[in-house]
Amino acid sequence: MTNIPETGRTPRVQIRLVVIQILVLSLLGTLGGRLWYLQIREGAQYQKEASGNHVQQVVDPAVRGDILDARGVPLADNETRLVVSASRTDLLKQKDDGKAVLTKLAGVLGMKPADVIQKVRLCDAKTPKPCWNGSPYQPIPITDEATPKQALQIRERAEDFPGITAEPEAVRRYPGPGGSNTAQVLGYLSPVTDAEIEKAKNTDSPYLRSDMVGRSGLEREYDKELRGKAGVTRYEVDNLGRVIGKARSDAAEPGANLVTSIDSRVQRVAEYELDKAMKAARQQFDKITGENYKADSGAVVVMEAKTGRVVAMASAPTYDPNVWVGGISAKDYKALTGKDSDYPLLNRAIQGQAAPGSTFKVVSTAAAVNAGYPWDGGYPCTSSYSVGGQVFKNFEGENFGDISLGRALEVSCDTVFYGLADKEWKKDGGINPKKGQPKDWFFRTAHQFGLGKETGIDLPNEVTGRVPDRQWKLDYWKANKDAWCKTGKKDGSYVQKIAYENCLEGNKMREGDEINYSIGQGDTLVTPIQEAMIYSAVANGGTEYAPTIGKAIISPDGKTVQQIKPKVARKLPVSQATLKGMNDAFAGVITRGTAAWKFNGWPQDKIPLHGKTGTAEVYGKQTTSWLATYSKDYTVIMTIAQAGTGSGASGEAVRNIYSALYGVQGDGSIDKKKALLPEPQKGLPKVRPDGTIASPKITGDPAKDAEASQQDNPSNGTDQQQPATTPSPTAGNRNTRRAGARRRRGSRRMPS
């Protein structure tokens, strides 16, 4: 009988198990050795090869939405251009950092090599502009005005131009319809920076390296809505650049269209009249200096009195916003920012601060009534007003005897307001008031009118102006006391005497301070948009609206309309009786007061106008001209620095703006067919089924544009979107049709 192990295994089975174990161990050893060979011995090599397999992004830039005027005419749109760009990354791989290539490129483009090289420099603290302030990994545009022949040369000789591309792209355009400019209102674009990309990374509107960002004006204020969302297709590629798979694809979403309350025809008239008024002022002599007025800057605002919507806003000096498109040249940048440029990038309608002169008397009058002075009281309008050893004179020494507050506004009598302010200063305790005693009616009322703060207009970088009340004087004194005490002299020059006085008591409200303040002089500063807001409120019965330019945001397909409705900022601290008295007085300014000589023959019975002139003195400079006016529909404010009196410098220009609005002819008759905008625009432009917007053609000829307005005016009495329809042949606009087609063009490969 054969002995069988207790395990039940025969010797043969055991031998087989041993063989299997040896095979398994051999296989494990072989696998382990192979893994060691691949991961350790040859790991670096395979890692290097695997790194060639990565994701590349192809970016399809979103076409930026159009900025349109109230009737749908493009103020900013897009057009397809041949853009030549340089990849800084590829250029830096060359021995000379690409200088030879850029020099050769300059020859093809007909540009100076230095200008081309400057365009690809990165901006930093030591690099003067122009330079590239966008991402260093984004292709840098050299020109957007390449000809097909130039682009063909670059593409056919790619080996001679490594890192250079030439391809059609949608490029921003500012067409300036009818000759209007609107530069400071529209703003401009520039490339997104790495810092901005990082900051917006986790927001609902992240940036891509291909994005252009609004830097000022409406382009900045509504950047998120206008920008849209770029399309990105992600491809898996090997180290040879061959596509081995598609990871993900996001379609581009074009930006929305912004409809504004600007009327490009009125804008053109406002710009023209402001420029004309400034040129005319330079032909006039300053009686004090004997020199011609410089009239070096100015602004005009046309606003709907009952809504706060801006119909036109012009600032001078101005510039062509198209200089920023495709990258600004060194010459153009210097012209815009140099010390002799008068800074045309400033929007003086919201950033220009100046003493308001007698236009401020609307505040002083309200303050006097609130302080208890009767409207019809008899206030002495003498030729001068003496305080201590100082004499404050009335304009040109006029003397009208005892007059009412209304008559004081009509003839702009300074001494009436000197006396009222002086009485209030004394009531408040003089230069050393007791704590809690001053009522400061004149300063309190200015704050209640909204001065000393932003109006809230939908434009960036608005300034606040200044109400020089007691708190401001204290803060200002603390900040400047050391300098004043160091330079001030009791018997020195005028400036040294002022510094000496400010050193001693610049923190106190002095008698002369309040007297000057009452007529808009001294340290008081306002902006044209603040004046427009105030006088619009007087016109509409006492409601101040926050000024707005945006009227609606319309989606690219036209299906979604987000209206931007007027917002009430505050109510004027003025009774209806006082408002009526002000209206009568301001009408008297036009018919028999300080502006009457510029409005002779105006059809006041049919189109009543109201106004207030202002002439503000500025130390070391010529006087600033102000003219604030309103009708039942509109408020027009014009100011020109160093230009003389309010009516003298601006009267004719403001009258011409109203004439264009209402169709008033030279003989005072009214031709409604020639009226550009006899009543404010109510409706929104017509949206076609394909999302493009119908708009009339603007010629720049006021008569023709007015006639077209009668046919194409979409006003329907409400702020509602018009139904999508097919426009008449005369109303079609080639620019908007091209813009719709351009939304489907353009792509660019970007590094991952």
PDB file of C-alpha atoms in Angstrom, residues 75-341:
ATOM      1  CA  LEU A  75     -20.967 104.954 -31.760  1.00  0.00           C
ATOM      2  CA  ALA A  76     -18.593 102.001 -31.330  1.00  0.00           C
ATOM      3  CA  ASP A  77     -18.717  98.784 -33.337  1.00  0.00           C
ATOM      4  CA  ASN A  78     -16.374  96.256 -34.965  1.00  0.00           C
ATOM      5  CA  GLU A  79     -14.945  95.648 -38.378  1.00  0.00           C
ATOM      6  CA  THR A  80     -12.780  92.909 -39.838  1.00  0.00           C
ATOM      7  CA  ARG A  81      -9.195  93.977 -40.466  1.00  0.00           C
ATOM      8  CA  LEU A  82      -5.939  92.221 -41.303  1.00  0.00           C
ATOM      9  CA  VAL A  83      -4.023  92.224 -38.032  1.00  0.00           C
ATOM     10  CA  VAL A  84      -0.291  91.537 -37.889  1.00  0.00           C
ATOM     11  CA  SER A  85       0.782  90.241 -34.478  1.00  0.00           C
ATOM     12  CA  ALA A  86       4.018  89.098 -32.871  1.00  0.00           C
ATOM     13  CA  SER A  87       4.504  86.281 -30.365  1.00  0.00           C
ATOM     14  CA  ARG A  88       6.930  87.586 -27.774  1.00  0.00           C
ATOM     15  CA  THR A  89       7.563  84.017 -26.594  1.00  0.00           C
ATOM     16  CA  ASP A  90       8.746  82.958 -30.066  1.00  0.00           C
ATOM     17  CA  LEU A  91      10.799  86.120 -30.550  1.00  0.00           C
ATOM     18  CA  LEU A  92      12.728  85.578 -27.316  1.00  0.00           C
ATOM     19  CA  LYS A  93      13.815  82.143 -28.538  1.00  0.00           C
ATOM     20  CA  GLN A  94      15.939  83.838 -31.183  1.00  0.00           C
ATOM     21  CA  LYS A  95      19.532  84.909 -30.541  1.00  0.00           C
ATOM     22  CA  ASP A  96      18.830  88.636 -30.912  1.00  0.00           C
ATOM     23  CA  ASP A  97      15.409  88.454 -29.177  1.00  0.00           C
ATOM     24  CA  GLY A  98      13.748  88.865 -32.533  1.00  0.00           C
ATOM     25  CA  LYS A  99      15.136  92.302 -33.453  1.00  0.00           C
ATOM     26  CA  ALA A 100      16.146  91.152 -36.925  1.00  0.00           C
ATOM     27  CA  VAL A 101      12.684  89.716 -37.574  1.00  0.00           C
ATOM     28  CA  LEU A 102      10.954  92.868 -36.315  1.00  0.00           C
ATOM     29  CA  THR A 103      13.228  95.052 -38.439  1.00  0.00           C
ATOM     30  CA  LYS A 104      12.414  92.954 -41.499  1.00  0.00           C
ATOM     31  CA  LEU A 105       8.714  93.133 -40.593  1.00  0.00           C
ATOM     32  CA  ALA A 106       8.915  96.931 -40.357  1.00  0.00           C
ATOM     33  CA  GLY A 107      10.189  97.023 -43.934  1.00  0.00           C
ATOM     34  CA  VAL A 108       7.214  95.002 -45.164  1.00  0.00           C
ATOM     35  CA  LEU A 109       4.708  97.133 -43.251  1.00  0.00           C
ATOM     36  CA  GLY A 110       6.288 100.470 -44.161  1.00  0.00           C
ATOM     37  CA  MET A 111       6.922 101.308 -40.504  1.00  0.00           C
ATOM     38  CA  LYS A 112       9.984 102.451 -38.596  1.00  0.00           C
ATOM     39  CA  PRO A 113      11.855  99.551 -36.931  1.00  0.00           C
ATOM     40  CA  ALA A 114      11.968 101.477 -33.637  1.00  0.00           C
ATOM     41  CA  ASP A 115       8.168 101.841 -33.627  1.00  0.00           C
ATOM     42  CA  VAL A 116       7.678  98.115 -34.207  1.00  0.00           C
ATOM     43  CA  ILE A 117      10.181  97.156 -31.499  1.00  0.00           C
ATOM     44  CA  GLN A 118       8.529  99.543 -29.018  1.00  0.00           C
ATOM     45  CA  LYS A 119       5.196  97.798 -29.496  1.00  0.00           C
ATOM     46  CA  VAL A 120       6.487  94.473 -28.154  1.00  0.00           C
ATOM     47  CA  ARG A 121       8.187  95.920 -25.059  1.00  0.00           C
ATOM     48  CA  LEU A 122       6.580  94.965 -21.779  1.00  0.00           C
ATOM     49  CA  CYS A 123       5.401  97.840 -19.633  1.00  0.00           C
ATOM     50  CA  ASP A 124       7.103  98.344 -16.284  1.00  0.00           C
ATOM     51  CA  ALA A 125       8.174 101.219 -14.058  1.00  0.00           C
ATOM     52  CA  LYS A 126      11.268 101.910 -16.161  1.00  0.00           C
ATOM     53  CA  THR A 127       9.766 101.462 -19.633  1.00  0.00           C
ATOM     54  CA  PRO A 128       8.151 104.553 -21.151  1.00  0.00           C
ATOM     55  CA  LYS A 129       4.949 104.187 -23.111  1.00  0.00           C
ATOM     56  CA  PRO A 130       3.994 103.015 -25.618  1.00  0.00           C
ATOM     57  CA  CYS A 131       4.611  99.466 -24.484  1.00  0.00           C
ATOM     58  CA  TRP A 132       2.635  96.248 -24.078  1.00  0.00           C
ATOM     59  CA  ASN A 133       0.687  96.124 -20.818  1.00  0.00           C
ATOM     60  CA  GLY A 134      -1.073  92.862 -21.615  1.00  0.00           C
ATOM     61  CA  SER A 135      -0.037  89.297 -20.962  1.00  0.00           C
ATOM     62  CA  PRO A 136       3.458  88.449 -22.306  1.00  0.00           C
ATOM     63  CA  TYR A 137       2.004  85.181 -23.626  1.00  0.00           C
ATOM     64  CA  GLN A 138      -0.621  86.874 -25.755  1.00  0.00           C
ATOM     65  CA  PRO A 139       0.174  87.747 -29.382  1.00  0.00           C
ATOM     66  CA  ILE A 140       0.947  91.463 -29.513  1.00  0.00           C
ATOM     67  CA  PRO A 141      -0.720  93.414 -32.342  1.00  0.00           C
ATOM     68  CA  ILE A 142       1.738  95.409 -34.433  1.00  0.00           C
ATOM     69  CA  THR A 143      -0.800  96.911 -36.821  1.00  0.00           C
ATOM     70  CA  ASP A 144      -4.430  96.421 -37.744  1.00  0.00           C
ATOM     71  CA  GLU A 145      -4.053  98.222 -41.059  1.00  0.00           C
ATOM     72  CA  ALA A 146      -2.125  95.618 -43.037  1.00  0.00           C
ATOM     73  CA  THR A 147      -2.938  95.328 -46.728  1.00  0.00           C
ATOM     74  CA  PRO A 148      -3.735  91.952 -48.311  1.00  0.00           C
ATOM     75  CA  LYS A 149      -0.388  92.155 -50.142  1.00  0.00           C
ATOM     76  CA  GLN A 150       1.530  92.679 -46.888  1.00  0.00           C
ATOM     77  CA  ALA A 151      -0.329  89.861 -45.150  1.00  0.00           C
ATOM     78  CA  LEU A 152       0.380  87.535 -48.086  1.00  0.00           C
ATOM     79  CA  GLN A 153       4.097  88.335 -47.957  1.00  0.00           C
ATOM     80  CA  ILE A 154       4.237  87.430 -44.285  1.00  0.00           C
ATOM     81  CA  ARG A 155       2.258  84.209 -44.645  1.00  0.00           C
ATOM     82  CA  GLU A 156       4.087  82.972 -47.741  1.00  0.00           C
ATOM     83  CA  ARG A 157       7.497  83.654 -46.200  1.00  0.00           C
ATOM     84  CA  ALA A 158       6.705  82.224 -42.782  1.00  0.00           C
ATOM     85  CA  GLU A 159      10.273  80.953 -42.385  1.00  0.00           C
ATOM     86  CA  ASP A 160      11.517  84.546 -42.591  1.00  0.00           C
ATOM     87  CA  PHE A 161       9.011  85.747 -39.989  1.00  0.00           C
ATOM     88  CA  PRO A 162       9.016  83.254 -37.099  1.00  0.00           C
ATOM     89  CA  GLY A 163       6.572  84.302 -34.394  1.00  0.00           C
ATOM     90  CA  ILE A 164       4.691  86.677 -36.737  1.00  0.00           C
ATOM     91  CA  THR A 165       1.099  86.086 -37.783  1.00  0.00           C
ATOM     92  CA  ALA A 166      -1.205  87.932 -40.173  1.00  0.00           C
ATOM     93  CA  GLU A 167      -4.871  87.066 -40.061  1.00  0.00           C
ATOM     94  CA  PRO A 168      -8.304  88.701 -40.206  1.00  0.00           C
ATOM     95  CA  GLU A 169      -9.779  89.704 -36.846  1.00  0.00           C
ATOM     96  CA  ALA A 170     -12.711  91.708 -35.540  1.00  0.00           C
ATOM     97  CA  VAL A 171     -11.261  95.055 -34.456  1.00  0.00           C
ATOM     98  CA  ARG A 172     -12.951  97.833 -32.449  1.00  0.00           C
ATOM     99  CA  ARG A 173     -13.994 100.860 -34.437  1.00  0.00           C
ATOM    100  CA  TYR A 174     -15.310 104.283 -33.477  1.00  0.00           C
ATOM    101  CA  PRO A 175     -17.091 105.476 -36.628  1.00  0.00           C
ATOM    102  CA  GLY A 176     -17.996 108.968 -35.394  1.00  0.00           C
ATOM    103  CA  PRO A 177     -21.406 109.111 -37.106  1.00  0.00           C
ATOM    104  CA  GLY A 178     -22.071 112.392 -38.853  1.00  0.00           C
ATOM    105  CA  GLY A 179     -18.799 113.845 -37.606  1.00  0.00           C
ATOM    106  CA  SER A 180     -19.544 113.351 -33.908  1.00  0.00           C
ATOM    107  CA  ASN A 181     -16.639 112.260 -31.742  1.00  0.00           C
ATOM    108  CA  THR A 182     -17.869 111.301 -28.270  1.00  0.00           C
ATOM    109  CA  ALA A 183     -14.316 110.212 -27.411  1.00  0.00           C
ATOM    110  CA  GLN A 184     -14.263 110.794 -23.645  1.00  0.00           C
ATOM    111  CA  VAL A 185     -17.726 109.292 -23.198  1.00  0.00           C
ATOM    112  CA  LEU A 186     -16.916 106.118 -25.128  1.00  0.00           C
ATOM    113  CA  GLY A 187     -13.438 105.508 -23.702  1.00  0.00           C
ATOM    114  CA  TYR A 188     -11.023 102.967 -25.178  1.00  0.00           C
ATOM    115  CA  LEU A 189      -9.732  99.392 -24.871  1.00  0.00           C
ATOM    116  CA  SER A 190      -6.383  97.850 -24.015  1.00  0.00           C
ATOM    117  CA  PRO A 191      -5.173  94.262 -23.408  1.00  0.00           C
ATOM    118  CA  VAL A 192      -5.953  92.448 -20.197  1.00  0.00           C
ATOM    119  CA  THR A 193      -3.045  92.145 -17.775  1.00  0.00           C
ATOM    120  CA  ASP A 194      -1.887  89.078 -15.850  1.00  0.00           C
ATOM    121  CA  ALA A 195      -2.938  90.767 -12.607  1.00  0.00           C
ATOM    122  CA  GLU A 196      -6.469  91.268 -13.935  1.00  0.00           C
ATOM    123  CA  ILE A 197      -6.626  87.667 -15.140  1.00  0.00           C
ATOM    124  CA  GLU A 198      -5.634  86.440 -11.689  1.00  0.00           C
ATOM    125  CA  LYS A 199      -8.062  88.755  -9.886  1.00  0.00           C
ATOM    126  CA  ALA A 200     -11.036  87.692 -12.003  1.00  0.00           C
ATOM    127  CA  LYS A 201     -10.114  84.005 -12.060  1.00  0.00           C
ATOM    128  CA  ASN A 202     -12.799  82.860  -9.612  1.00  0.00           C
ATOM    129  CA  THR A 203     -15.498  85.342 -10.593  1.00  0.00           C
ATOM    130  CA  ASP A 204     -18.476  84.828 -12.894  1.00  0.00           C
ATOM    131  CA  SER A 205     -16.672  86.805 -15.601  1.00  0.00           C
ATOM    132  CA  PRO A 206     -13.065  85.526 -15.846  1.00  0.00           C
ATOM    133  CA  TYR A 207     -10.649  86.925 -18.407  1.00  0.00           C
ATOM    134  CA  LEU A 208      -8.797  85.073 -21.130  1.00  0.00           C
ATOM    135  CA  ARG A 209      -5.408  86.227 -22.383  1.00  0.00           C
ATOM    136  CA  SER A 210      -6.998  87.260 -25.662  1.00  0.00           C
ATOM    137  CA  ASP A 211      -9.425  89.701 -24.018  1.00  0.00           C
ATOM    138  CA  MET A 212      -9.403  93.459 -24.487  1.00  0.00           C
ATOM    139  CA  VAL A 213     -10.649  95.454 -21.520  1.00  0.00           C
ATOM    140  CA  GLY A 214     -12.394  98.819 -21.317  1.00  0.00           C
ATOM    141  CA  ARG A 215     -10.097 101.400 -19.719  1.00  0.00           C
ATOM    142  CA  SER A 216     -12.316 104.468 -19.547  1.00  0.00           C
ATOM    143  CA  GLY A 217     -15.761 105.756 -20.431  1.00  0.00           C
ATOM    144  CA  LEU A 218     -18.630 103.464 -21.328  1.00  0.00           C
ATOM    145  CA  GLU A 219     -16.177 100.808 -22.535  1.00  0.00           C
ATOM    146  CA  ARG A 220     -15.051 100.434 -18.920  1.00  0.00           C
ATOM    147  CA  GLU A 221     -18.349 101.034 -17.143  1.00  0.00           C
ATOM    148  CA  TYR A 222     -20.166  98.357 -19.167  1.00  0.00           C
ATOM    149  CA  ASP A 223     -17.144  96.164 -19.929  1.00  0.00           C
ATOM    150  CA  LYS A 224     -18.659  92.978 -18.527  1.00  0.00           C
ATOM    151  CA  GLU A 225     -21.804  93.286 -20.656  1.00  0.00           C
ATOM    152  CA  LEU A 226     -19.988  94.354 -23.828  1.00  0.00           C
ATOM    153  CA  ARG A 227     -17.134  91.853 -23.626  1.00  0.00           C
ATOM    154  CA  GLY A 228     -19.090  88.653 -24.037  1.00  0.00           C
ATOM    155  CA  LYS A 229     -17.350  85.305 -23.525  1.00  0.00           C
ATOM    156  CA  ALA A 230     -14.608  83.931 -25.758  1.00  0.00           C
ATOM    157  CA  GLY A 231     -14.959  80.421 -27.134  1.00  0.00           C
ATOM    158  CA  VAL A 232     -12.262  77.914 -26.173  1.00  0.00           C
ATOM    159  CA  THR A 233     -11.641  74.538 -27.806  1.00  0.00           C
ATOM    160  CA  ARG A 234      -9.135  72.331 -25.981  1.00  0.00           C
ATOM    161  CA  TYR A 235      -7.228  69.738 -28.024  1.00  0.00           C
ATOM    162  CA  GLU A 236      -4.927  66.991 -26.774  1.00  0.00           C
ATOM    163  CA  VAL A 237      -1.774  67.072 -28.890  1.00  0.00           C
ATOM    164  CA  ASP A 238       1.452  65.075 -28.912  1.00  0.00           C
ATOM    165  CA  ASN A 239       4.980  66.465 -28.848  1.00  0.00           C
ATOM    166  CA  LEU A 240       4.861  66.904 -32.621  1.00  0.00           C
ATOM    167  CA  GLY A 241       1.757  69.063 -32.393  1.00  0.00           C
ATOM    168  CA  ARG A 242      -0.510  66.398 -33.835  1.00  0.00           C
ATOM    169  CA  VAL A 243      -4.062  66.334 -32.460  1.00  0.00           C
ATOM    170  CA  ILE A 244      -4.721  63.084 -30.654  1.00  0.00           C
ATOM    171  CA  GLY A 245      -8.055  63.988 -29.096  1.00  0.00           C
ATOM    172  CA  LYS A 246     -10.573  66.711 -28.320  1.00  0.00           C
ATOM    173  CA  ALA A 247     -10.882  67.474 -24.612  1.00  0.00           C
ATOM    174  CA  ARG A 248     -13.586  70.130 -24.479  1.00  0.00           C
ATOM    175  CA  SER A 249     -15.218  72.865 -26.523  1.00  0.00           C
ATOM    176  CA  ASP A 250     -17.026  76.011 -25.350  1.00  0.00           C
ATOM    177  CA  ALA A 251     -18.717  78.152 -27.999  1.00  0.00           C
ATOM    178  CA  ALA A 252     -18.045  81.886 -28.093  1.00  0.00           C
ATOM    179  CA  GLU A 253     -20.785  84.178 -26.819  1.00  0.00           C
ATOM    180  CA  PRO A 254     -20.773  87.640 -28.420  1.00  0.00           C
ATOM    181  CA  GLY A 255     -21.158  90.650 -26.178  1.00  0.00           C
ATOM    182  CA  ALA A 256     -24.444  92.461 -25.665  1.00  0.00           C
ATOM    183  CA  ASN A 257     -25.249  95.797 -27.292  1.00  0.00           C
ATOM    184  CA  LEU A 258     -25.441  98.923 -25.158  1.00  0.00           C
ATOM    185  CA  VAL A 259     -28.076 101.450 -26.217  1.00  0.00           C
ATOM    186  CA  THR A 260     -27.315 104.917 -24.851  1.00  0.00           C
ATOM    187  CA  SER A 261     -29.373 108.071 -24.479  1.00  0.00           C
ATOM    188  CA  ILE A 262     -26.819 109.936 -26.612  1.00  0.00           C
ATOM    189  CA  ASP A 263     -28.199 111.299 -29.869  1.00  0.00           C
ATOM    190  CA  SER A 264     -25.281 111.369 -32.308  1.00  0.00           C
ATOM    191  CA  ARG A 265     -26.798 114.285 -34.243  1.00  0.00           C
ATOM    192  CA  VAL A 266     -27.129 116.441 -31.119  1.00  0.00           C
ATOM    193  CA  GLN A 267     -23.701 115.262 -30.010  1.00  0.00           C
ATOM    194  CA  ARG A 268     -22.219 116.487 -33.266  1.00  0.00           C
ATOM    195  CA  VAL A 269     -23.901 119.905 -32.861  1.00  0.00           C
ATOM    196  CA  ALA A 270     -22.729 120.183 -29.229  1.00  0.00           C
ATOM    197  CA  GLU A 271     -19.128 119.367 -30.165  1.00  0.00           C
ATOM    198  CA  TYR A 272     -19.187 121.777 -33.092  1.00  0.00           C
ATOM    199  CA  GLU A 273     -20.684 124.646 -31.080  1.00  0.00           C
ATOM    200  CA  LEU A 274     -18.256 124.154 -28.183  1.00  0.00           C
ATOM    201  CA  ASP A 275     -15.290 124.218 -30.533  1.00  0.00           C
ATOM    202  CA  LYS A 276     -16.666 127.240 -32.381  1.00  0.00           C
ATOM    203  CA  ALA A 277     -17.298 129.116 -29.111  1.00  0.00           C
ATOM    204  CA  MET A 278     -13.754 128.457 -27.904  1.00  0.00           C
ATOM    205  CA  LYS A 279     -12.281 129.708 -31.183  1.00  0.00           C
ATOM    206  CA  ALA A 280     -14.463 132.822 -31.047  1.00  0.00           C
ATOM    207  CA  ALA A 281     -13.424 133.504 -27.442  1.00  0.00           C
ATOM    208  CA  ARG A 282      -9.762 133.463 -28.468  1.00  0.00           C
ATOM    209  CA  GLN A 283     -10.494 136.406 -30.746  1.00  0.00           C
ATOM    210  CA  GLN A 284     -11.749 138.501 -27.816  1.00  0.00           C
ATOM    211  CA  PHE A 285      -9.645 140.609 -25.445  1.00  0.00           C
ATOM    212  CA  ASP A 286      -9.472 140.220 -21.696  1.00  0.00           C
ATOM    213  CA  LYS A 287     -10.071 143.739 -20.353  1.00  0.00           C
ATOM    214  CA  ILE A 288      -7.926 143.061 -17.287  1.00  0.00           C
ATOM    215  CA  THR A 289      -4.790 141.666 -18.958  1.00  0.00           C
ATOM    216  CA  GLY A 290      -5.228 143.213 -22.409  1.00  0.00           C
ATOM    217  CA  GLU A 291      -4.477 139.810 -23.918  1.00  0.00           C
ATOM    218  CA  ASN A 292      -6.688 137.533 -25.955  1.00  0.00           C
ATOM    219  CA  TYR A 293      -8.624 134.942 -23.993  1.00  0.00           C
ATOM    220  CA  LYS A 294      -6.925 131.556 -24.052  1.00  0.00           C
ATOM    221  CA  ALA A 295     -10.133 129.475 -23.967  1.00  0.00           C
ATOM    222  CA  ASP A 296      -8.037 126.346 -23.498  1.00  0.00           C
ATOM    223  CA  SER A 297     -10.662 123.832 -22.350  1.00  0.00           C
ATOM    224  CA  GLY A 298     -14.394 123.436 -21.982  1.00  0.00           C
ATOM    225  CA  ALA A 299     -17.386 121.146 -21.746  1.00  0.00           C
ATOM    226  CA  VAL A 300     -21.052 121.033 -22.662  1.00  0.00           C
ATOM    227  CA  VAL A 301     -23.809 118.762 -21.348  1.00  0.00           C
ATOM    228  CA  VAL A 302     -27.270 118.333 -22.885  1.00  0.00           C
ATOM    229  CA  MET A 303     -29.581 116.449 -20.516  1.00  0.00           C
ATOM    230  CA  GLU A 304     -33.238 115.466 -20.460  1.00  0.00           C
ATOM    231  CA  ALA A 305     -34.647 117.632 -17.686  1.00  0.00           C
ATOM    232  CA  LYS A 306     -37.278 115.116 -16.568  1.00  0.00           C
ATOM    233  CA  THR A 307     -35.151 111.951 -16.507  1.00  0.00           C
ATOM    234  CA  GLY A 308     -31.473 112.871 -16.081  1.00  0.00           C
ATOM    235  CA  ARG A 309     -30.579 111.064 -19.308  1.00  0.00           C
ATOM    236  CA  VAL A 310     -27.627 112.581 -21.139  1.00  0.00           C
ATOM    237  CA  VAL A 311     -28.399 113.452 -24.766  1.00  0.00           C
ATOM    238  CA  ALA A 312     -24.943 114.890 -25.532  1.00  0.00           C
ATOM    239  CA  MET A 313     -21.711 115.318 -23.619  1.00  0.00           C
ATOM    240  CA  ALA A 314     -18.703 117.014 -25.170  1.00  0.00           C
ATOM    241  CA  SER A 315     -15.310 117.835 -23.710  1.00  0.00           C
ATOM    242  CA  ALA A 316     -12.551 119.936 -25.248  1.00  0.00           C
ATOM    243  CA  PRO A 317      -9.822 119.470 -26.208  1.00  0.00           C
ATOM    244  CA  THR A 318     -10.785 116.131 -27.671  1.00  0.00           C
ATOM    245  CA  TYR A 319      -9.106 113.397 -29.730  1.00  0.00           C
ATOM    246  CA  ASP A 320      -9.825 110.539 -32.131  1.00  0.00           C
ATOM    247  CA  PRO A 321     -10.552 107.386 -30.073  1.00  0.00           C
ATOM    248  CA  ASN A 322      -9.389 105.237 -32.996  1.00  0.00           C
ATOM    249  CA  VAL A 323      -5.748 106.026 -32.095  1.00  0.00           C
ATOM    250  CA  TRP A 324      -5.960 103.315 -29.412  1.00  0.00           C
ATOM    251  CA  VAL A 325      -7.081 100.612 -31.848  1.00  0.00           C
ATOM    252  CA  GLY A 326      -4.285  98.192 -32.679  1.00  0.00           C
ATOM    253  CA  GLY A 327      -1.928  99.760 -30.123  1.00  0.00           C
ATOM    254  CA  ILE A 328      -1.119 103.440 -29.764  1.00  0.00           C
ATOM    255  CA  SER A 329       2.042 104.936 -31.261  1.00  0.00           C
ATOM    256  CA  ALA A 330       4.633 106.875 -29.259  1.00  0.00           C
ATOM    257  CA  LYS A 331       3.753 110.042 -31.160  1.00  0.00           C
ATOM    258  CA  ASP A 332       0.027 109.737 -30.476  1.00  0.00           C
ATOM    259  CA  TYR A 333       0.559 108.836 -26.824  1.00  0.00           C
ATOM    260  CA  LYS A 334       2.721 111.887 -26.277  1.00  0.00           C
ATOM    261  CA  ALA A 335       0.140 114.068 -27.998  1.00  0.00           C
ATOM    262  CA  LEU A 336      -2.528 112.812 -25.576  1.00  0.00           C
ATOM    263  CA  THR A 337      -0.547 112.912 -22.348  1.00  0.00           C
ATOM    264  CA  GLY A 338       2.242 115.469 -22.767  1.00  0.00           C
ATOM    265  CA  LYS A 339       2.314 118.636 -20.666  1.00  0.00           C
ATOM    266  CA  ASP A 340       1.401 120.745 -23.710  1.00  0.00           C
ATOM    267  CA  SER A 341      -1.565 118.547 -24.648  1.00  0.00           C
TER     268      SER A 341
END
